[in-house]
Each structure stands twice: as C-alpha cells, then as structure tokens.
Short mmCIF file of C-alpha atoms in Angstrom, two decimals:
data_model
loop_
_atom_site.label_atom_id
_atom_site.label_comp_id
_atom_site.label_asym_id
_atom_site.label_seq_id
_atom_site.Cartn_x
_atom_site.Cartn_y
_atom_site.Cartn_z
CA UNK A 1 -8.91 -37.23 -2.08
CA UNK A 2 -11.49 -35.72 0.27
CA UNK A 3 -8.79 -33.89 2.28
CA UNK A 4 -7.49 -32.33 -0.94
CA UNK A 5 -11.00 -31.16 -1.89
CA UNK A 6 -11.51 -29.56 1.53
CA UNK A 7 -8.17 -27.74 1.26
CA UNK A 8 -9.01 -26.42 -2.19
CA UNK A 9 -12.48 -25.33 -1.12
CA UNK A 10 -11.01 -23.33 1.77
CA UNK A 11 -8.80 -21.27 -0.53
CA UNK A 12 -10.08 -17.75 -1.26
CA UNK A 13 -11.29 -17.15 -4.77
CA UNK A 14 -9.21 -15.25 -7.28
CA UNK A 15 -12.07 -12.75 -7.28
CA UNK A 16 -11.37 -11.87 -3.63
CA UNK A 17 -7.62 -11.60 -4.23
CA UNK A 18 -8.30 -9.42 -7.28
CA UNK A 19 -10.57 -7.19 -5.16
CA UNK A 20 -7.75 -6.78 -2.58
CA UNK A 21 -5.28 -5.89 -5.35
CA UNK A 22 -7.80 -3.40 -6.76
CA UNK A 23 -8.17 -1.74 -3.34
CA UNK A 24 -4.39 -1.31 -3.04
CA UNK A 25 -4.14 0.06 -6.60
CA UNK A 26 -6.97 2.48 -5.82
CA UNK A 27 -4.96 3.69 -2.82
CA UNK A 28 -1.92 4.28 -5.05
CA UNK A 29 -4.11 6.04 -7.65
CA UNK A 30 -5.62 8.39 -5.05
CA UNK A 31 -2.09 9.28 -3.93
CA UNK A 32 -1.02 10.08 -7.50
CA UNK A 33 -4.16 12.17 -8.06
CA UNK A 34 -3.91 13.84 -4.62
CA UNK A 35 -7.52 12.74 -4.18
CA UNK A 36 -8.22 13.05 -0.45
CA UNK A 37 -11.87 11.99 -0.72
CA UNK A 38 -10.91 8.94 -2.77
CA UNK A 39 -8.28 8.06 -0.17
CA UNK A 40 -10.90 8.43 2.59
CA UNK A 41 -13.09 5.95 0.73
CA UNK A 42 -10.38 3.25 0.51
CA UNK A 43 -8.74 3.68 3.95
CA UNK A 44 -10.38 2.60 7.19
CA UNK A 45 -10.81 5.78 9.29
CA UNK A 46 -9.06 4.46 12.41
CA UNK A 47 -6.08 3.09 10.44
CA UNK A 48 -2.38 3.77 11.03
CA UNK A 49 0.79 3.41 9.02
CA UNK A 50 4.35 2.88 10.22
CA UNK A 51 7.26 3.88 7.97
CA UNK A 52 10.45 2.02 8.88
CA UNK A 53 13.92 3.23 7.97
CA UNK A 54 17.44 3.14 9.32
CA UNK A 55 19.00 6.24 10.81
CA UNK A 56 22.63 5.94 11.89
CA UNK A 57 22.24 2.16 11.64
CA UNK A 58 19.29 2.06 14.06
CA UNK A 59 15.58 1.51 13.36
CA UNK A 60 13.66 4.75 12.92
CA UNK A 61 9.87 4.54 13.10
CA UNK A 62 7.53 7.22 11.77
CA UNK A 63 3.92 6.46 12.67
CA UNK A 64 0.94 8.40 11.38
CA UNK A 65 -2.83 8.04 11.34
CA UNK A 66 -4.93 8.05 8.22
CA UNK A 67 -6.18 11.51 9.19
CA UNK A 68 -2.58 12.75 9.29
CA UNK A 69 -2.02 11.14 5.88
CA UNK A 70 -5.04 12.97 4.43
CA UNK A 71 -3.64 16.30 5.64
CA UNK A 72 -0.23 15.54 4.11
CA UNK A 73 -1.85 14.48 0.83
CA UNK A 74 -3.98 17.63 0.67
CA UNK A 75 -1.05 19.97 1.42
CA UNK A 76 1.46 18.30 -0.90
CA UNK A 77 2.69 20.27 -3.90
CA UNK A 78 4.65 17.29 -5.23
CA UNK A 79 3.50 14.67 -7.74
CA UNK A 80 3.78 11.29 -6.02
CA UNK A 81 3.67 7.91 -7.68
CA UNK A 82 3.98 4.51 -6.05
CA UNK A 83 4.32 1.23 -7.94
CA UNK A 84 4.34 -2.30 -6.55
CA UNK A 85 5.08 -5.64 -8.19
CA UNK A 86 5.04 -9.38 -7.39
CA UNK A 87 2.33 -8.97 -4.73
CA UNK A 88 1.60 -11.67 -2.18
CA UNK A 89 -2.06 -11.60 -1.17
CA UNK A 90 -3.62 -13.70 1.55
CA UNK A 91 -7.37 -13.64 2.18
CA UNK A 92 -9.14 -15.28 5.09
CA UNK A 93 -12.81 -14.39 5.33
CA UNK A 94 -13.08 -10.72 6.26
CA UNK A 95 -9.34 -9.99 6.56
CA UNK A 96 -6.53 -9.89 4.02
CA UNK A 97 -2.88 -9.01 3.78
CA UNK A 98 -0.93 -7.52 0.89
CA UNK A 99 2.86 -7.58 0.70
CA UNK A 100 4.99 -6.41 -2.20
CA UNK A 101 8.18 -4.58 -3.10
CA UNK A 102 7.58 -1.03 -4.30
CA UNK A 103 9.25 2.07 -5.65
CA UNK A 104 8.21 5.63 -4.91
CA UNK A 105 8.63 8.58 -7.25
CA UNK A 106 8.39 12.30 -6.48
CA UNK A 107 8.04 14.73 -9.36
CA UNK A 108 9.16 12.03 -11.80
CA UNK A 109 12.35 11.13 -9.90
CA UNK A 110 12.95 7.97 -7.89
CA UNK A 111 12.76 8.89 -4.20
CA UNK A 112 13.03 5.52 -2.47
CA UNK A 113 11.94 1.90 -2.51
CA UNK A 114 11.08 -0.80 -0.02
CA UNK A 115 8.43 -3.32 0.90
CA UNK A 116 4.77 -2.55 1.63
CA UNK A 117 2.76 -4.73 4.02
CA UNK A 118 -0.89 -3.70 4.29
CA UNK A 119 -3.74 -5.14 6.35
CA UNK A 120 -7.18 -4.98 4.77
CA UNK A 121 -10.67 -5.59 6.09
CA UNK A 122 -13.83 -6.37 4.16
CA UNK A 123 -16.63 -3.91 4.86
CA UNK A 124 -20.11 -3.48 3.43
CA UNK A 125 -18.47 -1.15 0.88
CA UNK A 126 -15.76 -3.68 -0.05
CA UNK A 127 -12.10 -4.03 0.89
CA UNK A 128 -10.48 -1.18 2.82
CA UNK A 129 -6.91 -0.72 3.96
CA UNK A 130 -6.88 -0.80 7.76
CA UNK A 131 -3.22 0.12 8.03
CA UNK A 132 0.22 -1.04 7.23
CA UNK A 133 3.95 -0.92 7.56
CA UNK A 134 6.54 -0.21 4.93
CA UNK A 135 10.26 0.17 4.66
CA UNK A 136 11.93 3.28 3.25
CA UNK A 137 15.19 2.32 1.56
CA UNK A 138 17.62 4.41 -0.48
CA UNK A 139 19.52 1.56 -2.18
CA UNK A 140 17.08 0.40 -4.82
CA UNK A 141 17.63 -2.33 -7.37
CA UNK A 142 16.08 -1.51 -10.74
CA UNK A 143 12.36 -2.19 -10.74
CA UNK A 144 11.08 -4.96 -13.03
CA UNK A 145 8.50 -2.35 -14.13
CA UNK A 146 11.28 -0.29 -15.72
CA UNK A 147 11.59 3.46 -15.46
CA UNK A 148 8.55 5.52 -14.57
CA UNK A 149 6.48 6.46 -17.59
CA UNK A 150 4.75 9.78 -17.18
#
C-alpha cells in the first residue's frame, strides 16, 4: 500500500500537464496569428526544430533555429493552421515532453500531417518549448477533428 502511495505522489499533477498543453496550443495559436512576439514568448530562445521527411525513400532533415522560425513566420503571406490530437504528455519536475499526431493547413487546404514531439522546460515565466522534431507526411488519414473550420 505504501509503495502505491509513493508512486501516485510522484505523478505530475493534471495542472502541470494542462499547463504544458496550453503552452503547445499557444505556440499553434501564435503561428495561426503570425504573432512573432507571442511566439518569442513561448519558445526558448536557443531552441531548434528538426523537420523529418522522406525524399527518394531516404531521410531528409531540415533543421532550423527558433530565430529562423521567427523570420519565416514574419515573412509568410500564407495562413497557417496546425491541429494536434490525442496528446501524450510527460512531466518530470522542470522538463516535459509532448507528442501527438497533427495536421497542417495552408490557406485553408490540407498541406501535410505527421507527428510532433516537443521538449519543454519550466521557466520563471512558465512552460516554454525548448525545441522539437516532427515528421512531414503527405499520406494523411482523416483527422478525428474533422475538416478544418475557418
């Protein structure tokens, strides 16, 4: 009985998991709004992303820093929208991970789908995305969220 109580006490609270989910949703919202300053507030400055796809059957990696992302976001003329579902969140003290399937829409049309895997850190200002990896796939099963609603 005591071992079970210790295990339960070590689990992160739903409040922490909810805060991680909120940070990821804020990131998606800043992308949709093309809000560079909002994105700066939710992304750790030194962070990096790696986009993974297949080109001619071989892994193709596109890596970019958060600063490069901000420049792309600011220059974009397209309306971008990312949606994720069935997230898996793991929190351990000051670090967390988020993993979920997603779809990505450009100007109201499905562009691609894949899986997001983000690393987050807890700062004095709350949870921030430190970086991540994601797949870029063209064969997308229908999202459980249904079609994009404008």
